[in-house]
PDB file of C-alpha atoms in Angstrom:
ATOM      1  CA  ASP A 964     101.124  97.297  74.516  1.00  0.00           C
ATOM      2  CA  ALA A 965     102.239  93.717  74.715  1.00  0.00           C
ATOM      3  CA  LYS A 966      99.785  91.370  76.477  1.00  0.00           C
ATOM      4  CA  THR A 967     100.888  88.887  79.098  1.00  0.00           C
ATOM      5  CA  THR A 968      99.699  85.482  80.284  1.00  0.00           C
ATOM      6  CA  GLN A 969     100.413  84.414  83.863  1.00  0.00           C
ATOM      7  CA  PRO A 970      98.902  81.536  85.865  1.00  0.00           C
ATOM      8  CA  PRO A 971      96.203  82.974  88.105  1.00  0.00           C
ATOM      9  CA  SER A 972      97.590  81.373  91.234  1.00  0.00           C
ATOM     10  CA  MET A 973     100.471  79.285  92.592  1.00  0.00           C
ATOM     11  CA  ASP A 974     101.417  77.759  95.851  1.00  0.00           C
ATOM     12  CA  CYS A 975     104.932  77.507  97.234  1.00  0.00           C
ATOM     13  CA  ALA A 976     106.311  75.972 100.432  1.00  0.00           C
ATOM     14  CA  GLU A 977     108.155  78.277 102.726  1.00  0.00           C
ATOM     15  CA  GLY A 978     111.910  78.133 102.168  1.00  0.00           C
ATOM     16  CA  ARG A 979     111.609  76.676  98.697  1.00  0.00           C
ATOM     17  CA  ALA A 980     112.163  78.558  95.463  1.00  0.00           C
ATOM     18  CA  ALA A 981     109.154  80.112  93.834  1.00  0.00           C
ATOM     19  CA  ASN A 982     109.259  80.159  90.028  1.00  0.00           C
ATOM     20  CA  LEU A 983     106.671  82.449  88.463  1.00  0.00           C
ATOM     21  CA  PRO A 984     106.264  82.183  84.684  1.00  0.00           C
ATOM     22  CA  CYS A 985     105.046  84.814  82.281  1.00  0.00           C
ATOM     23  CA  ASN A 986     104.352  84.651  78.566  1.00  0.00           C
ATOM     24  CA  HIS A 987     104.739  87.859  76.636  1.00  0.00           C
ATOM     25  CA  SER A 988     104.955  86.658  73.083  1.00  0.00           C
ATOM     26  CA  THR A 989     104.037  90.004  71.495  1.00  0.00           C
ATOM     27  CA  ILE A 990     106.689  91.975  73.317  1.00  0.00           C
ATOM     28  CA  SER A 991     108.397  94.539  71.104  1.00  0.00           C
ATOM     29  CA  GLY A 992     112.123  94.936  70.755  1.00  0.00           C
ATOM     30  CA  ASN A 993     112.339  98.078  72.868  1.00  0.00           C
ATOM     31  CA  GLU A 994     110.129  96.809  75.734  1.00  0.00           C
ATOM     32  CA  TYR A 995     111.694  95.729  78.971  1.00  0.00           C
ATOM     33  CA  VAL A 996     110.133  93.028  81.166  1.00  0.00           C
ATOM     34  CA  TYR A 997     109.297  94.482  84.585  1.00  0.00           C
ATOM     35  CA  TRP A 998     108.062  92.568  87.600  1.00  0.00           C
ATOM     36  CA  TYR A 999     106.054  94.144  90.376  1.00  0.00           C
ATOM     37  CA  ARG A1000     104.233  92.626  93.297  1.00  0.00           C
ATOM     38  CA  GLN A1001     101.285  93.794  95.366  1.00  0.00           C
ATOM     39  CA  ILE A1002     100.742  92.644  98.900  1.00  0.00           C
ATOM     40  CA  HIS A1003      97.139  92.717  99.927  1.00  0.00           C
ATOM     41  CA  SER A1004      95.698  96.282 100.225  1.00  0.00           C
ATOM     42  CA  GLN A1005      99.034  97.951  99.576  1.00  0.00           C
ATOM     43  CA  GLY A1006     100.576  99.704  96.566  1.00  0.00           C
ATOM     44  CA  PRO A1007     102.667  97.736  94.098  1.00  0.00           C
ATOM     45  CA  GLN A1008     106.383  97.196  94.810  1.00  0.00           C
ATOM     46  CA  TYR A1009     109.071  97.119  92.142  1.00  0.00           C
ATOM     47  CA  ILE A1010     111.002  93.828  92.110  1.00  0.00           C
ATOM     48  CA  ILE A1011     113.248  93.608  89.044  1.00  0.00           C
ATOM     49  CA  HIS A1012     113.427  94.229  85.305  1.00  0.00           C
ATOM     50  CA  GLY A1013     115.413  93.118  82.311  1.00  0.00           C
ATOM     51  CA  LEU A1014     115.711  93.513  78.566  1.00  0.00           C
ATOM     52  CA  LYS A1015     117.561  90.439  77.168  1.00  0.00           C
ATOM     53  CA  ASN A1016     120.000  89.223  79.794  1.00  0.00           C
ATOM     54  CA  ASN A1017     119.150  87.408  83.002  1.00  0.00           C
ATOM     55  CA  GLU A1018     119.174  89.704  85.988  1.00  0.00           C
ATOM     56  CA  THR A1019     119.579  89.211  89.734  1.00  0.00           C
ATOM     57  CA  ASN A1020     119.129  91.535  92.671  1.00  0.00           C
ATOM     58  CA  GLU A1021     118.604  91.213  96.394  1.00  0.00           C
ATOM     59  CA  MET A1022     114.941  90.295  95.976  1.00  0.00           C
ATOM     60  CA  ALA A1023     114.838  87.950  93.016  1.00  0.00           C
ATOM     61  CA  SER A1024     116.262  86.617  89.763  1.00  0.00           C
ATOM     62  CA  LEU A1025     114.774  87.135  86.331  1.00  0.00           C
ATOM     63  CA  ILE A1026     115.319  84.641  83.522  1.00  0.00           C
ATOM     64  CA  ILE A1027     114.340  85.802  80.055  1.00  0.00           C
ATOM     65  CA  THR A1028     114.268  83.364  77.148  1.00  0.00           C
ATOM     66  CA  GLU A1029     116.467  84.015  74.175  1.00  0.00           C
ATOM     67  CA  ASP A1030     113.467  84.841  71.963  1.00  0.00           C
ATOM     68  CA  ARG A1031     112.146  87.162  74.787  1.00  0.00           C
ATOM     69  CA  LYS A1032     108.687  85.679  74.473  1.00  0.00           C
ATOM     70  CA  SER A1033     108.605  84.515  78.069  1.00  0.00           C
ATOM     71  CA  SER A1034     110.312  85.054  81.370  1.00  0.00           C
ATOM     72  CA  THR A1035     110.428  83.538  84.828  1.00  0.00           C
ATOM     73  CA  LEU A1036     110.744  85.345  88.140  1.00  0.00           C
ATOM     74  CA  ILE A1037     112.559  83.353  90.774  1.00  0.00           C
ATOM     75  CA  LEU A1038     112.278  83.980  94.497  1.00  0.00           C
ATOM     76  CA  PRO A1039     115.103  81.747  95.688  1.00  0.00           C
ATOM     77  CA  HIS A1040     113.891  81.146  99.276  1.00  0.00           C
ATOM     78  CA  ALA A1041     110.229  82.145  99.593  1.00  0.00           C
ATOM     79  CA  THR A1042     108.982  83.396 102.933  1.00  0.00           C
ATOM     80  CA  LEU A1043     105.475  83.980 104.216  1.00  0.00           C
ATOM     81  CA  ARG A1044     105.971  87.652 103.576  1.00  0.00           C
ATOM     82  CA  ASP A1045     106.353  86.940  99.828  1.00  0.00           C
ATOM     83  CA  THR A1046     102.667  86.108  99.673  1.00  0.00           C
ATOM     84  CA  ALA A1047     101.308  88.582  97.096  1.00  0.00           C
ATOM     85  CA  VAL A1048     100.065  89.099  93.554  1.00  0.00           C
ATOM     86  CA  TYR A1049     102.980  89.198  91.142  1.00  0.00           C
ATOM     87  CA  TYR A1050     102.698  91.152  87.893  1.00  0.00           C
ATOM     88  CA  CYS A1051     104.810  90.752  84.769  1.00  0.00           C
ATOM     89  CA  ILE A1052     104.710  93.926  82.673  1.00  0.00           C
ATOM     90  CA  PRO A1053     106.297  94.637  79.347  1.00  0.00           C
ATOM     91  CA  TYR A1054     107.234  98.304  79.425  1.00  0.00           C
ATOM     92  CA  ASN A1055     108.554 100.839  76.966  1.00  0.00           C
ATOM     93  CA  GLN A1056     110.519 103.283  79.058  1.00  0.00           C
ATOM     94  CA  GLY A1057     108.765 106.623  79.044  1.00  0.00           C
ATOM     95  CA  GLY A1058     105.435 104.978  78.547  1.00  0.00           C
ATOM     96  CA  LYS A1059     102.665 103.871  80.876  1.00  0.00           C
ATOM     97  CA  LEU A1060     102.775 100.946  83.295  1.00  0.00           C
ATOM     98  CA  ILE A1061      99.815  98.717  82.433  1.00  0.00           C
ATOM     99  CA  PHE A1062      99.018  95.900  84.825  1.00  0.00           C
ATOM    100  CA  GLY A1063      97.617  92.507  83.723  1.00  0.00           C
ATOM    101  CA  GLN A1064      95.918  90.001  85.973  1.00  0.00           C
ATOM    102  CA  GLY A1065      99.039  88.716  87.641  1.00  0.00           C
ATOM    103  CA  THR A1066      99.748  85.540  89.643  1.00  0.00           C
ATOM    104  CA  GLU A1067      98.542  85.190  93.223  1.00  0.00           C
ATOM    105  CA  LEU A1068     101.402  83.479  95.028  1.00  0.00           C
ATOM    106  CA  SER A1069     100.577  81.810  98.317  1.00  0.00           C
ATOM    107  CA  VAL A1070     103.597  80.801 100.441  1.00  0.00           C
ATOM    108  CA  LYS A1071     102.608  78.161 102.915  1.00  0.00           C
ATOM    109  CA  PRO A1072     104.370  77.060 106.046  1.00  0.00           C
TER     110      PRO A1072
ATOM    111  CA  GLY B1426     113.995 104.112  98.781  1.00  0.00           C
ATOM    112  CA  ALA B1427     111.886 106.987  97.678  1.00  0.00           C
ATOM    113  CA  VAL B1428     108.577 107.461  99.402  1.00  0.00           C
ATOM    114  CA  VAL B1429     105.196 108.322  97.898  1.00  0.00           C
ATOM    115  CA  SER B1430     102.444 109.109 100.382  1.00  0.00           C
ATOM    116  CA  GLN B1431      98.763 109.119  99.822  1.00  0.00           C
ATOM    117  CA  HIS B1432      96.190 110.728 102.100  1.00  0.00           C
ATOM    118  CA  PRO B1433      93.843 109.701 103.362  1.00  0.00           C
ATOM    119  CA  SER B1434      94.414 105.932 103.640  1.00  0.00           C
ATOM    120  CA  TRP B1435      90.689 105.398 103.757  1.00  0.00           C
ATOM    121  CA  VAL B1436      87.616 107.547 103.497  1.00  0.00           C
ATOM    122  CA  ILE B1437      83.895 107.034 103.739  1.00  0.00           C
ATOM    123  CA  CYS B1438      81.648 109.619 102.115  1.00  0.00           C
ATOM    124  CA  LYS B1439      77.987 110.069 101.351  1.00  0.00           C
ATOM    125  CA  SER B1440      76.655 109.631  97.883  1.00  0.00           C
ATOM    126  CA  GLY B1441      76.695 112.890  95.984  1.00  0.00           C
ATOM    127  CA  THR B1442      79.605 114.418  97.788  1.00  0.00           C
ATOM    128  CA  SER B1443      83.133 115.012  96.503  1.00  0.00           C
ATOM    129  CA  VAL B1444      86.301 113.472  97.863  1.00  0.00           C
ATOM    130  CA  LYS B1445      89.870 114.639  97.362  1.00  0.00           C
ATOM    131  CA  ILE B1446      92.794 112.235  97.554  1.00  0.00           C
ATOM    132  CA  GLU B1447      96.341 113.578  97.743  1.00  0.00           C
ATOM    133  CA  CYS B1448      99.539 111.976  96.403  1.00  0.00           C
ATOM    134  CA  ARG B1449     102.862 113.376  97.540  1.00  0.00           C
ATOM    135  CA  SER B1450     106.402 112.465  96.648  1.00  0.00           C
ATOM    136  CA  LEU B1451     108.291 113.005  99.840  1.00  0.00           C
ATOM    137  CA  ASP B1452     111.906 113.096  98.882  1.00  0.00           C
ATOM    138  CA  PHE B1453     111.985 113.673  95.124  1.00  0.00           C
ATOM    139  CA  GLN B1454     110.393 115.802  92.443  1.00  0.00           C
ATOM    140  CA  ALA B1455     107.907 113.912  90.388  1.00  0.00           C
ATOM    141  CA  THR B1456     107.582 115.016  86.826  1.00  0.00           C
ATOM    142  CA  THR B1457     104.776 112.544  86.219  1.00  0.00           C
ATOM    143  CA  MET B1458     102.256 110.932  88.442  1.00  0.00           C
ATOM    144  CA  PHE B1459      99.780 108.185  87.598  1.00  0.00           C
ATOM    145  CA  TRP B1460      96.414 107.405  89.102  1.00  0.00           C
ATOM    146  CA  TYR B1461      95.024 103.860  89.214  1.00  0.00           C
ATOM    147  CA  ARG B1462      91.827 102.310  90.437  1.00  0.00           C
ATOM    148  CA  GLN B1463      91.492  98.757  91.682  1.00  0.00           C
ATOM    149  CA  PHE B1464      88.248  96.909  92.393  1.00  0.00           C
ATOM    150  CA  PRO B1465      88.217  93.843  94.685  1.00  0.00           C
ATOM    151  CA  LYS B1466      89.890  90.795  93.223  1.00  0.00           C
ATOM    152  CA  GLN B1467      90.858  92.754  90.097  1.00  0.00           C
ATOM    153  CA  SER B1468      94.055  94.227  88.772  1.00  0.00           C
ATOM    154  CA  LEU B1469      95.055  97.850  88.775  1.00  0.00           C
ATOM    155  CA  MET B1470      93.457  99.925  86.048  1.00  0.00           C
ATOM    156  CA  LEU B1471      95.265 103.044  84.878  1.00  0.00           C
ATOM    157  CA  MET B1472      92.909 106.028  85.037  1.00  0.00           C
ATOM    158  CA  ALA B1473      95.140 108.974  84.072  1.00  0.00           C
ATOM    159  CA  THR B1474      98.584 110.374  83.671  1.00  0.00           C
ATOM    160  CA  SER B1475      99.239 113.626  85.557  1.00  0.00           C
ATOM    161  CA  ASN B1476     102.030 115.908  84.394  1.00  0.00           C
ATOM    162  CA  GLU B1477     103.106 118.909  86.474  1.00  0.00           C
ATOM    163  CA  GLY B1478     101.819 122.169  85.033  1.00  0.00           C
ATOM    164  CA  SER B1479      99.671 120.682  82.297  1.00  0.00           C
ATOM    165  CA  LYS B1480      96.342 118.885  81.934  1.00  0.00           C
ATOM    166  CA  ALA B1481      96.057 115.300  82.843  1.00  0.00           C
ATOM    167  CA  THR B1482      95.704 112.670  80.138  1.00  0.00           C
ATOM    168  CA  TYR B1483      92.834 110.302  80.799  1.00  0.00           C
ATOM    169  CA  GLU B1484      92.550 106.736  79.672  1.00  0.00           C
ATOM    170  CA  GLN B1485      89.651 105.722  77.464  1.00  0.00           C
ATOM    171  CA  GLY B1486      86.432 105.356  79.351  1.00  0.00           C
ATOM    172  CA  VAL B1487      87.525 107.451  82.326  1.00  0.00           C
ATOM    173  CA  GLU B1488      85.356 110.516  82.835  1.00  0.00           C
ATOM    174  CA  LYS B1489      87.581 113.547  83.215  1.00  0.00           C
ATOM    175  CA  ASP B1490      84.792 115.690  84.608  1.00  0.00           C
ATOM    176  CA  LYS B1491      84.163 113.107  87.346  1.00  0.00           C
ATOM    177  CA  PHE B1492      87.735 112.408  88.226  1.00  0.00           C
ATOM    178  CA  LEU B1493      89.454 115.804  88.483  1.00  0.00           C
ATOM    179  CA  ILE B1494      93.230 115.631  88.611  1.00  0.00           C
ATOM    180  CA  ASN B1495      95.464 118.541  89.566  1.00  0.00           C
ATOM    181  CA  HIS B1496      99.258 118.398  89.534  1.00  0.00           C
ATOM    182  CA  ALA B1497     100.085 121.840  90.761  1.00  0.00           C
ATOM    183  CA  SER B1498     103.661 121.131  91.982  1.00  0.00           C
ATOM    184  CA  LEU B1499     106.383 118.611  91.422  1.00  0.00           C
ATOM    185  CA  THR B1500     105.541 116.937  94.728  1.00  0.00           C
ATOM    186  CA  LEU B1501     101.771 116.916  94.809  1.00  0.00           C
ATOM    187  CA  SER B1502      98.987 115.579  92.641  1.00  0.00           C
ATOM    188  CA  THR B1503      95.355 115.385  93.721  1.00  0.00           C
ATOM    189  CA  LEU B1504      92.426 113.255  92.506  1.00  0.00           C
ATOM    190  CA  THR B1505      89.016 114.574  93.266  1.00  0.00           C
ATOM    191  CA  VAL B1506      86.100 112.165  92.869  1.00  0.00           C
ATOM    192  CA  THR B1507      83.175 114.458  92.228  1.00  0.00           C
ATOM    193  CA  SER B1508      79.549 113.580  93.001  1.00  0.00           C
ATOM    194  CA  ALA B1509      80.626 110.171  94.237  1.00  0.00           C
ATOM    195  CA  HIS B1510      78.309 107.238  93.970  1.00  0.00           C
ATOM    196  CA  PRO B1511      78.525 103.736  95.454  1.00  0.00           C
ATOM    197  CA  GLU B1512      79.958 102.354  92.182  1.00  0.00           C
ATOM    198  CA  ASP B1513      82.957 104.709  92.701  1.00  0.00           C
ATOM    199  CA  SER B1514      83.897 102.756  95.805  1.00  0.00           C
ATOM    200  CA  SER B1515      87.301 101.367  95.121  1.00  0.00           C
ATOM    201  CA  PHE B1516      90.994 101.322  96.013  1.00  0.00           C
ATOM    202  CA  TYR B1517      92.753 104.321  94.439  1.00  0.00           C
ATOM    203  CA  ILE B1518      96.503 104.178  94.017  1.00  0.00           C
ATOM    204  CA  CYS B1519      98.985 106.788  92.787  1.00  0.00           C
ATOM    205  CA  SER B1520     102.467 106.405  91.552  1.00  0.00           C
ATOM    206  CA  ALA B1521     105.111 109.101  91.119  1.00  0.00           C
ATOM    207  CA  SER B1522     107.976 108.965  88.707  1.00  0.00           C
ATOM    208  CA  ARG B1523     111.172 110.913  88.888  1.00  0.00           C
ATOM    209  CA  GLY B1524     112.369 109.671  85.522  1.00  0.00           C
ATOM    210  CA  ALA B1525     111.456 107.681  82.502  1.00  0.00           C
ATOM    211  CA  ARG B1526     112.499 104.360  83.991  1.00  0.00           C
ATOM    212  CA  VAL B1527     109.643 102.563  85.709  1.00  0.00           C
ATOM    213  CA  ASN B1528     111.918 101.360  88.483  1.00  0.00           C
ATOM    214  CA  GLU B1529     112.103 105.041  89.326  1.00  0.00           C
ATOM    215  CA  ALA B1530     108.321 105.054  89.798  1.00  0.00           C
ATOM    216  CA  PHE B1531     107.080 104.517  93.261  1.00  0.00           C
ATOM    217  CA  PHE B1532     103.589 103.701  94.457  1.00  0.00           C
ATOM    218  CA  GLY B1533     101.615 105.171  97.299  1.00  0.00           C
ATOM    219  CA  GLN B1534      99.938 102.885  99.849  1.00  0.00           C
ATOM    220  CA  GLY B1535      96.550 103.443  98.324  1.00  0.00           C
ATOM    221  CA  THR B1536      93.272 105.069  99.428  1.00  0.00           C
ATOM    222  CA  ARG B1537      90.200 102.921 100.150  1.00  0.00           C
ATOM    223  CA  LEU B1538      87.127 104.935  99.191  1.00  0.00           C
ATOM    224  CA  THR B1539      83.659 103.743 100.319  1.00  0.00           C
ATOM    225  CA  VAL B1540      80.676 105.666  99.101  1.00  0.00           C
ATOM    226  CA  VAL B1541      77.489 105.074 101.164  1.00  0.00           C
TER     227      VAL B1541
END
């Protein structure tokens, strides 16, 4: 399984964009990049995923570099409810979801 | 979206007793369920993969005789922590998958186990 590197913590002002980076330099060709988040004392919540192309949904945007060695999750207008730990996970569909240490995002008023 | 429910949400038990945690998929059939454990300030650690009608597959270092997993139906998996000790106190989380894509995997709300 590919390993990931994420900053342990980040702060973001409410209403501003939150950009969460992730390095996954050992990702294999058939692994997608998935992002989950975990609000304190709850189960993880799926956010978005992608393989090569950038993706956008109602929650976030995902930017994947051309070499696929890193990606950035963008929350366009962060709110206090977006305070959570964000996990970037390379995933081979049909395999196991393995969580790294994630980034603890604090959205401040 | 699909709902996965865990029960109980929290439990306190005496050292040496066993505790059963249930994970139910409420509106879909889950071919595979996963059990995780999370200690304070740490990430989720995968314990085992539970497949309906077959034995669970445990991750390295997880004692299968201590953490009994039963996946008797497509909507229910149970984790039993046998002879619990204080070091088993943790947040246990299940996820249920209705397909191979992880965005079709949904997580329960977790169970806080405290062994006293």
